[in-house]
Coordinates of C-alpha atoms in Angstrom, one line a residue:
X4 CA 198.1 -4.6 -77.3
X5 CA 195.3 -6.5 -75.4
X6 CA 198.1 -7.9 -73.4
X7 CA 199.3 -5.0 -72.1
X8 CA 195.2 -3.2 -71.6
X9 CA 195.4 -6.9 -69.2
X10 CA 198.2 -5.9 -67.4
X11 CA 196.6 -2.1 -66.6
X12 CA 193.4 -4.0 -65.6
X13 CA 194.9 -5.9 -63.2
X14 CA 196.9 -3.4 -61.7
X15 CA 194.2 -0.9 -60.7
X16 CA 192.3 -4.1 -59.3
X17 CA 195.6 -4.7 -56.8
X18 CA 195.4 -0.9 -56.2
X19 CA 191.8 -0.8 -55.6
X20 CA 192.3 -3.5 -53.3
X21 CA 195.1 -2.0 -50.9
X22 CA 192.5 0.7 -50.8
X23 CA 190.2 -1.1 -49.1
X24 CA 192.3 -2.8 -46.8
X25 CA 193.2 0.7 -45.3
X26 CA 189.8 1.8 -45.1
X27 CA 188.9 -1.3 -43.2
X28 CA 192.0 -0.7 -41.3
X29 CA 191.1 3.0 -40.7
X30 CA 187.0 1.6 -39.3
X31 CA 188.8 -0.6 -37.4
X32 CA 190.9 1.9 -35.4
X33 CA 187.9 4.2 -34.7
X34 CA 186.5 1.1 -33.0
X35 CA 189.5 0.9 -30.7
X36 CA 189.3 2.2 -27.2
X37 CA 192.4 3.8 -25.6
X38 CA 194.0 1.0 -24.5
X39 CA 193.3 -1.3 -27.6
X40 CA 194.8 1.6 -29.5
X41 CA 197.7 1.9 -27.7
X42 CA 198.1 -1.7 -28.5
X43 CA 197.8 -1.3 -31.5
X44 CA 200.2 1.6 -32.1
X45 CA 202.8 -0.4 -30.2
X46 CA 202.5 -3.4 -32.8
X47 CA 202.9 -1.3 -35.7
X48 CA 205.7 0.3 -33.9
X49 CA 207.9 -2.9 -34.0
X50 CA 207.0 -3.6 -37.6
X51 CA 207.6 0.0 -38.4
X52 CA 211.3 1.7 -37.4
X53 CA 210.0 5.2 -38.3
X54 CA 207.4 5.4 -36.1
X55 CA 208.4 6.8 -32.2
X56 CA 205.8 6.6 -29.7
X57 CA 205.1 9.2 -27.5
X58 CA 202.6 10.0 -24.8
X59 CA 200.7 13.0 -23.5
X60 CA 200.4 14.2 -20.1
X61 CA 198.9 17.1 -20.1
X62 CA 194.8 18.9 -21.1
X63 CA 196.4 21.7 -22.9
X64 CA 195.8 25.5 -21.2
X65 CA 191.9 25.4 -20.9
X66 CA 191.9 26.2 -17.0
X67 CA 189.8 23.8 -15.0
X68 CA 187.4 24.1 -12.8
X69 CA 187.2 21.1 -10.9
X70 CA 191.0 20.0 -11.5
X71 CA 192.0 17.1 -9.2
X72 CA 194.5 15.8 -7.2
X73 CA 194.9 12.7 -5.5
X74 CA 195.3 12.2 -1.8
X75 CA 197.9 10.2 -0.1
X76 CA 195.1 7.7 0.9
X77 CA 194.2 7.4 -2.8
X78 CA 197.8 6.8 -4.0
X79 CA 197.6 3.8 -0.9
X80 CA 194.8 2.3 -2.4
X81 CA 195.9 2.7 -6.3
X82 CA 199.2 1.2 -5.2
X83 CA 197.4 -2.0 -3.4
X84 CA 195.4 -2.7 -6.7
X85 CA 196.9 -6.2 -7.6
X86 CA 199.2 -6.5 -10.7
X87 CA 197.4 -7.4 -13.5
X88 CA 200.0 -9.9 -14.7
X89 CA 199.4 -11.8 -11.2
X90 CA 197.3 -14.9 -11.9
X91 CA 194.7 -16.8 -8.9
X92 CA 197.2 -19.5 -9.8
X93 CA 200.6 -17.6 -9.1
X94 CA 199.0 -15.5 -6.2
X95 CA 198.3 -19.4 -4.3
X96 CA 201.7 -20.5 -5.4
X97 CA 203.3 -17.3 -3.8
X98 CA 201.7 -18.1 -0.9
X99 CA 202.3 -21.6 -0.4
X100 CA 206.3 -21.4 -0.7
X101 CA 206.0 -19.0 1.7
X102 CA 203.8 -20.6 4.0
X103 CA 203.9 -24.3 4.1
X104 CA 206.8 -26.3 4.6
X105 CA 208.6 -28.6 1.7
X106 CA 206.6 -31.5 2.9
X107 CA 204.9 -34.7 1.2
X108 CA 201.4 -32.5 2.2
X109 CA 203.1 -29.6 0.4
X110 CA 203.2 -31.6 -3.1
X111 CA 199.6 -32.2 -2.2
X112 CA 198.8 -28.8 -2.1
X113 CA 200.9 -28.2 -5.2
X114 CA 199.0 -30.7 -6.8
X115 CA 195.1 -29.8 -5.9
X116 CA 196.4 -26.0 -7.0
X117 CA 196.5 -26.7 -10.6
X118 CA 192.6 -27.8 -10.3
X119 CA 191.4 -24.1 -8.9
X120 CA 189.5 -22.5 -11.7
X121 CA 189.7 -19.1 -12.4
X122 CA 186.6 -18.3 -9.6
X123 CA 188.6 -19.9 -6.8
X124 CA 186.8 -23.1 -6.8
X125 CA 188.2 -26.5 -6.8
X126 CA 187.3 -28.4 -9.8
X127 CA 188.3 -32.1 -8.8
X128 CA 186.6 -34.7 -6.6
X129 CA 188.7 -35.7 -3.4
X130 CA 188.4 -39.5 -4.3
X131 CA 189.6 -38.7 -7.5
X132 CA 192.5 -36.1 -6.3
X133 CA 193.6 -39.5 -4.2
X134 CA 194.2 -42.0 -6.8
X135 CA 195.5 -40.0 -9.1
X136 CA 198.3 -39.2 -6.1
X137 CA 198.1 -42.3 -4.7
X138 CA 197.8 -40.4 -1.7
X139 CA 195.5 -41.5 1.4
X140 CA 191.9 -39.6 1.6
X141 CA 192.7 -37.8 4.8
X142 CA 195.5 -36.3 3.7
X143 CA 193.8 -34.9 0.6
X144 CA 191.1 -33.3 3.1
X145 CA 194.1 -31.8 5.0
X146 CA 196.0 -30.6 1.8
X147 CA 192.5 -28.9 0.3
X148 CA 192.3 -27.2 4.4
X149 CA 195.8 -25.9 4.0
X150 CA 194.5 -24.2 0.6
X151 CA 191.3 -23.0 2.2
X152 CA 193.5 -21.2 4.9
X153 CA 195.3 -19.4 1.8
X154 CA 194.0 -15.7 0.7
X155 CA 191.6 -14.8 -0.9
X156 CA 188.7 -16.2 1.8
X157 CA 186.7 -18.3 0.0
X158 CA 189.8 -19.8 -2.5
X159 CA 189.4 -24.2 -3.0
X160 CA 185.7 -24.2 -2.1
X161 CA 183.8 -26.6 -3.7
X162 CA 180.6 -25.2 -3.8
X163 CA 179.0 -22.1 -3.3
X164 CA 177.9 -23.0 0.1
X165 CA 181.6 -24.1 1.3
X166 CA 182.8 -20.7 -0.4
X167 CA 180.5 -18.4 1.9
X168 CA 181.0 -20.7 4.9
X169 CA 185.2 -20.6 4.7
X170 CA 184.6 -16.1 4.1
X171 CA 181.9 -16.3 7.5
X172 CA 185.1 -18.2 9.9
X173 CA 187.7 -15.6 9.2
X174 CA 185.1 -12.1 9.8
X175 CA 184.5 -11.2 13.3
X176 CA 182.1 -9.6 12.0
X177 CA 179.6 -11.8 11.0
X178 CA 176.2 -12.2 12.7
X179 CA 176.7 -14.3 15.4
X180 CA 174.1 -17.6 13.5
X181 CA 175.4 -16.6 10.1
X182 CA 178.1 -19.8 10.0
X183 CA 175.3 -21.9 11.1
X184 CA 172.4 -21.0 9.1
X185 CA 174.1 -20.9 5.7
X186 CA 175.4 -24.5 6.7
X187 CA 172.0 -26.0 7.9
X188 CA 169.6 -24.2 5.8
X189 CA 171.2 -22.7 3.1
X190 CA 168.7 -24.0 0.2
X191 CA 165.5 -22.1 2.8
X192 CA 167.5 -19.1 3.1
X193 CA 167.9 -18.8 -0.4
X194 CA 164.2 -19.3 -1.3
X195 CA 163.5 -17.2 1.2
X196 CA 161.6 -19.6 3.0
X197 CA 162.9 -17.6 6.2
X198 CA 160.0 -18.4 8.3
X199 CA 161.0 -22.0 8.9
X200 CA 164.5 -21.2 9.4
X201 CA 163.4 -18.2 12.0
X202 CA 161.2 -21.3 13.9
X203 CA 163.9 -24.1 13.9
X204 CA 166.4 -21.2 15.9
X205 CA 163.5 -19.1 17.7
X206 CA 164.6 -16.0 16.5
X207 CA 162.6 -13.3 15.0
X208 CA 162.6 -12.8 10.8
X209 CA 164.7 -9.5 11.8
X210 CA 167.3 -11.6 12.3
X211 CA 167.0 -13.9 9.1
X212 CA 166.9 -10.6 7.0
X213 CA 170.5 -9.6 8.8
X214 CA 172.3 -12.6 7.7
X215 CA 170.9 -12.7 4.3
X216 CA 172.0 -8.8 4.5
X217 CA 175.5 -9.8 5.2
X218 CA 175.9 -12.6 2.5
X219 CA 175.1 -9.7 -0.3
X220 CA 178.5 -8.5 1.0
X221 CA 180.4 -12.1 0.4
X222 CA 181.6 -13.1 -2.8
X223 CA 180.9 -15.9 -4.4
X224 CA 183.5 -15.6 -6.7
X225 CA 186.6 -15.0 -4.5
X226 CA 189.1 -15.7 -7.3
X227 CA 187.9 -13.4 -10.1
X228 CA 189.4 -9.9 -8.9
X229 CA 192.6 -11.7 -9.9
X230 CA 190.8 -11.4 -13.9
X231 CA 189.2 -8.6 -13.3
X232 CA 191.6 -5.9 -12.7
X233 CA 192.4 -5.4 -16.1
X234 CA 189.9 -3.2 -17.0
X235 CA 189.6 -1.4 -13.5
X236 CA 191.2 1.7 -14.7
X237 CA 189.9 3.8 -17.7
X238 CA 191.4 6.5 -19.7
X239 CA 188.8 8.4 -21.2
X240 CA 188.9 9.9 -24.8
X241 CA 187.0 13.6 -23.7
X242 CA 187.3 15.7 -20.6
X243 CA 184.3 18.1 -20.0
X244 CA 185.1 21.7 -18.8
X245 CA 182.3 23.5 -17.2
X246 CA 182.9 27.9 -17.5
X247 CA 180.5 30.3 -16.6
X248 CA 177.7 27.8 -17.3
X249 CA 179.4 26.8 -20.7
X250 CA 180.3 23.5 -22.2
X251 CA 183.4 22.6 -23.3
X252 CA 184.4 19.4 -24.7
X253 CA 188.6 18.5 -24.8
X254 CA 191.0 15.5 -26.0
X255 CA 191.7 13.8 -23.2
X256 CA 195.8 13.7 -24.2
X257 CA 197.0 12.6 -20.4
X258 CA 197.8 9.1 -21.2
X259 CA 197.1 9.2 -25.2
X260 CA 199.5 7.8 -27.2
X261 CA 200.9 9.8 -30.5
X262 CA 203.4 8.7 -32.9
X263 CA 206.5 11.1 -34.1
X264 CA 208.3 9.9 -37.2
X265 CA 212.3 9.3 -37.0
X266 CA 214.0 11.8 -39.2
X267 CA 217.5 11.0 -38.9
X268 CA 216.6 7.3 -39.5
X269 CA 214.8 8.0 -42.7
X270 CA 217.1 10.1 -43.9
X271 CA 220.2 7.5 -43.1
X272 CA 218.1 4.6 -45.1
X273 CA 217.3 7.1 -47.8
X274 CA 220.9 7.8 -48.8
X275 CA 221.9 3.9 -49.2
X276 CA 221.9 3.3 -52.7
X277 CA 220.2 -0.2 -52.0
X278 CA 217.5 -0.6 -54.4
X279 CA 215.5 -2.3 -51.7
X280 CA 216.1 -0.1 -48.7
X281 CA 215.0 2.7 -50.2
X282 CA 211.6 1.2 -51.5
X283 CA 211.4 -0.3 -48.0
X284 CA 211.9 2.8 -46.4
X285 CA 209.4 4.5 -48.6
X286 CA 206.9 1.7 -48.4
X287 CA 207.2 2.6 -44.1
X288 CA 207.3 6.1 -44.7
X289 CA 203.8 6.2 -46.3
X290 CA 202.4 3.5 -43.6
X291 CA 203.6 5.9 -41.2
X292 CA 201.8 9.5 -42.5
X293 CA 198.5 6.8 -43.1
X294 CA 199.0 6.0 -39.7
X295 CA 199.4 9.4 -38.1
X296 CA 196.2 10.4 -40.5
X297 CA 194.1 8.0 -39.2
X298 CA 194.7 9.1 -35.8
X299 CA 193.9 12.2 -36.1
X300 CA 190.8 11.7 -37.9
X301 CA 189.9 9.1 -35.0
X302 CA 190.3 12.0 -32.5
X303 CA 188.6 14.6 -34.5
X304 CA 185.5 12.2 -35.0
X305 CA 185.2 11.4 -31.1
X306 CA 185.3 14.4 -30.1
X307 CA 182.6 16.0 -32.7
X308 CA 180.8 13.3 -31.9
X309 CA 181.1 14.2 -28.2
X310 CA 180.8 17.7 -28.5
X311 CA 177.4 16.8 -30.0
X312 CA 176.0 14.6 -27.6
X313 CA 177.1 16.8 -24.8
X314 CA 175.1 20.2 -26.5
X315 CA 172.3 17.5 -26.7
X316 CA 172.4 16.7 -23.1
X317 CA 173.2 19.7 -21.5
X318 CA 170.4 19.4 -18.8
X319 CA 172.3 15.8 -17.8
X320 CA 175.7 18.4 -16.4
X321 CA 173.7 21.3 -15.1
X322 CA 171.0 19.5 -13.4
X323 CA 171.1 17.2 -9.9
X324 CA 168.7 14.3 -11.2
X325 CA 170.9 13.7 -14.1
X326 CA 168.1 13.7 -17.0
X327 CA 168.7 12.3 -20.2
X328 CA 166.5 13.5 -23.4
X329 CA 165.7 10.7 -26.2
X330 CA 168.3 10.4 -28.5
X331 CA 169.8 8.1 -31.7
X332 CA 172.7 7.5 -33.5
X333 CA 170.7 8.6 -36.6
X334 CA 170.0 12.2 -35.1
X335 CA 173.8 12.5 -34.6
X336 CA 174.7 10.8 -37.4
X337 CA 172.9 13.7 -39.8
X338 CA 173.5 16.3 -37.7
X339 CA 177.4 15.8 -38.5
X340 CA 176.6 13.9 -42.0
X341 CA 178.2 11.1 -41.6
X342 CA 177.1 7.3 -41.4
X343 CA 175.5 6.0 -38.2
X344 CA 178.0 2.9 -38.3
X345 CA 180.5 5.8 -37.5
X346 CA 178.6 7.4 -34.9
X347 CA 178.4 3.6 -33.1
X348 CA 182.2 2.9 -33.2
X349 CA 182.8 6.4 -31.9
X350 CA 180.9 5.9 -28.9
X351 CA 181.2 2.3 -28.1
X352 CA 184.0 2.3 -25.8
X353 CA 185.1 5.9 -25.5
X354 CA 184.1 7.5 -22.3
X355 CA 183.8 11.3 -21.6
X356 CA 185.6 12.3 -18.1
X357 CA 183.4 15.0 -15.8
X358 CA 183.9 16.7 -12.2
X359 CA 181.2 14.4 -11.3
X360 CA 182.0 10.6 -12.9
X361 CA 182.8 9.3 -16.1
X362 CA 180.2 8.1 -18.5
X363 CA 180.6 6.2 -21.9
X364 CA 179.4 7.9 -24.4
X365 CA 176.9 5.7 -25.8
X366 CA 175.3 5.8 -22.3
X367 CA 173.6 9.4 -23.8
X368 CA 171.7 7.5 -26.1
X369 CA 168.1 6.3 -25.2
X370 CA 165.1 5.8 -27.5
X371 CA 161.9 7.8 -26.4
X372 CA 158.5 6.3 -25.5
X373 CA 155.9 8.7 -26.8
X374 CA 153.7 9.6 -24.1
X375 CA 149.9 9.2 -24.3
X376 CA 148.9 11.8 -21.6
X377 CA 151.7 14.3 -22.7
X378 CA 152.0 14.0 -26.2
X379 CA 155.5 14.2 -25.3
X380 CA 158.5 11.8 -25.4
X381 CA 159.8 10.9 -22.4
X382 CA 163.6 8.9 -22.4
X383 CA 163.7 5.2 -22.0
X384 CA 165.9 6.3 -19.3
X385 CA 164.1 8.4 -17.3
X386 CA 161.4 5.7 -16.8
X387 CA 163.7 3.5 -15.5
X388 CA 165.0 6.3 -13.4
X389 CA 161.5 7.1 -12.0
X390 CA 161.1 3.7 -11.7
X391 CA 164.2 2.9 -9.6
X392 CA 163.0 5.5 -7.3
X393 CA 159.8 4.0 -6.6
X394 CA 161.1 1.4 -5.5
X395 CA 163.5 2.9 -3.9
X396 CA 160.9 4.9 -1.3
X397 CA 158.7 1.6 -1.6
X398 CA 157.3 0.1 2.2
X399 CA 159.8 -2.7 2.4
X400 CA 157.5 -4.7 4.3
X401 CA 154.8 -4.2 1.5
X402 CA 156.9 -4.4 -1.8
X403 CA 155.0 -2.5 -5.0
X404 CA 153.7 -5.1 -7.4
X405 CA 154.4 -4.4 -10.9
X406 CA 150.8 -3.3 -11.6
X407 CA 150.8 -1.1 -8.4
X408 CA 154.1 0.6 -10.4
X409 CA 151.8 0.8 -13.7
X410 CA 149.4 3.1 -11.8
X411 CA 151.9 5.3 -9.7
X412 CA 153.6 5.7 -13.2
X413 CA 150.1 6.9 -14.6
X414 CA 149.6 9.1 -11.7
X415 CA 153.6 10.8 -13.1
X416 CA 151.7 11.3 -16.8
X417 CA 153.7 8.0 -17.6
X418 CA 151.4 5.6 -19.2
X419 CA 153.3 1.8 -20.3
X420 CA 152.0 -1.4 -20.0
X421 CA 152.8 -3.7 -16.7
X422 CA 154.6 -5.4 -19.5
X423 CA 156.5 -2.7 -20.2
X424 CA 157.3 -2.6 -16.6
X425 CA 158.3 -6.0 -16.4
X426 CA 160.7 -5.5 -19.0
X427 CA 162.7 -2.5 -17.6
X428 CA 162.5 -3.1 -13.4
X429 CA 164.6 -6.5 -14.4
X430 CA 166.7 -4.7 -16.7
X431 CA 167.9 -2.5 -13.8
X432 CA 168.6 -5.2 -11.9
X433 CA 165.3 -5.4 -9.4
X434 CA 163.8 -8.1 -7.7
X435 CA 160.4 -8.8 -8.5
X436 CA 158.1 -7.9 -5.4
X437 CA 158.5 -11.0 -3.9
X438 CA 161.9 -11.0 -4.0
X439 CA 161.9 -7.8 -2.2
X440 CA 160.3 -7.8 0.9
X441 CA 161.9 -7.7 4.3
X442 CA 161.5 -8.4 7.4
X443 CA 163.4 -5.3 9.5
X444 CA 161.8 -4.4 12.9

């Protein structure tokens, strides 16, 4: 008798333990973004034969007002977008058969190739490139100056320097001292100690502030579009329709995967009078309506969770200046009672599409700074918005210091600390004042 209460025991243990495996599995796929779902699907595809995937390419019949098409000079540029199975490494190799004779300089180039890294630089010393070759050091320079000669501008530099100097020799474009400054006084130009550098060539700062303008355009990683492309192109999970000043919040199908189950199959397995088949077959069977479950439910909770956020935000669509309100997961986590774990994996990742951009949903989300002469809240984002355009409108000659911010802030009914200041102008990216000012005539 005890045995057999042992074996019951044990087997609502294994039971409760498949349970959780498919509730972790189910988190998990929330988590997903379109393209790690599709993924996904597609594995459980070839482990599964019941499950058929298929792929939607259409928004269903809400008519849209901003429906888009795309130009023959958009299809051009879509179609130039390197492949993103294409390597740095491949892209040289291409290049080389096709370019360079099968000479003893050839297997040099061959050879320095395998030591570009991934940013286009090379990552081995020419001395050491020699006697690992055997090869003389003059004809390692001229191997690494057939590679330099290769696309993309910039590829086998050895340092940053070399990178921007090979980019400045192929553009015509290029301020006439660019080649020269960067190569004489490129340490000065980037400390901006452009006063001795506008001395040594007698030209005014004007000048100095060109070139450094037209280096922000240069790369200094000429290789990395090659690892980069990947994630160029997004599908997003909602589409907002705007009617008669009403939002509307859809599944995004166009490009989402679904899975159908195969009938015929099932039904073919299901007559054998193998023992095995037919619990196999069952076994996929339920994988596949758990599957087809949790996909649905991963739809349904995106887009109430979007639908939310977007009623929450309306002034963000309607109005110009884009404002954002303060807002947390927990408020839409207990508006829809569920967890705020589930509210994070729903937005992480997912991406709402609208006539004018697409945003990722957890982009709506900003904690409020409560507002001494207001009372009020204002969004973390909004600051930093206010602040961009102060600086923005700023004298360039006569950058704003941080404290000088503070008190134009105050004068907006914004009251944080130069701290606080601190904090969010280098989150967005801005040079401190310093940094900023030019030297334009």
């Amino acid at each position: 008798m005890k045995f057999e209460q042992h074996l019951s025991q044990q087997q609502k243990q294994v039971q409760k333990l498949a349970m959780t495996q498919q509730l972790q599995q189910s988190i998990q796929i929330l988590q997903y973004n379109s393209e790690e779902l599709f993924a996904y699907i597609e594995a459980k595809s070839l482990e599964n034969p019941l499950i058929d995937i298929q792929t939607e390419t259409n928004y269903g019949d809400f008519p849209s007002s901003g429906s888009r098409t795309y130009t023959n000079e958009e299809n051009n540029y879509l179609n130039q977008i390197p492949d993103n199975h294409t390597s740095l490494f491949e892209y040289l190799i291409d290049q080389i058969h096709l370019n360079y004779r099968d000479t003893y300089l050839r297997t040099l180039v061959l050879f320095l190739v395998e030591y570009i890294d991934l940013n286009g630089y090379l990552m081995i010393d020419l001395d050491e490139a020699a006697l690992k070759t055997g090869a003389k050091a003059i004809e390692m320079l001229d191997a690494l100056t057939l590679i330099q000669q290769l696309d993309p501008a910039g590829v086998g530099a050895r340092d940053l320097r070399e990178c921007l100097l090979l980019q400045v020799e192929r553009d015509d474009t290029a301020p006439e001292l660019a080649y020269i400054v960067i190569e004489e006084e490129f340490d000065h130009l980037a400390n901006r100690k452009w006063g001795l550098i506008a001395k040594k060539f007698d030209v005014e700062l004007s000048e100095i502030q060109t070139i450094f303008d037209y280096i922000q355009t240069l790369t200094p990683a000429p290789g990395s579009i090659f690892e980069s492309t990947s994630g160029l192109y997004i599908r997003p999970d909602l589409t907002l329709r705007i009617k008669e000043n009403q939002l509307k919040v859809l599944s995004n199908k166009t490009g989402t995967p679904t899975i159908q189950f195969q009938q015929a199959y099932f039904e073919r397995m299901e007559a054998t009078e193998d023992k095995e088949v037919q619990e196999y077959i069952k076994e996929k069977k339920n994988e596949f309506e758990w599957l087809e479950k949790t996909i649905i439910q991963r739809g349904d909770t995106i887009l109430r969770v979007g639908t939310e956020i977007v009623q929450r935000q309306q002034q963000f669509f309607f109005q110009e200046d884009r404002p954002l309100k303060p807002m947390t997961l927990k408020e839409i986590a207990e508006s829809l009672n569920i967890h705020e774990s589930t509210v994070s994996r729903a937005v992480n990742g997912k991406y709402l599409e609208t006539e004018f951009g697409v945003f990722e949903l957890r982009s709506f989300f900003s904690n409020g700074l409560s507002n001494e002469a207001t009372g009020e809240e204002t969004s973390t984002n909004s600051i930093k918005k206010q602040l961009q355009a102060l600086v923005d409108n700023e004298n360039k000659a006569k950058p704003l210091s941080d404290q000088k911010l503070v008190d134009l802030l105050k004068e907006q009914e914004i009251e944080i600390s130069r701290r606080t200041v601190t904090k969010y102008r280098e989150a967005l990216g801005i040079p401190a004042s310093s940094k900023r000012k030019r030297y334009d005539d």
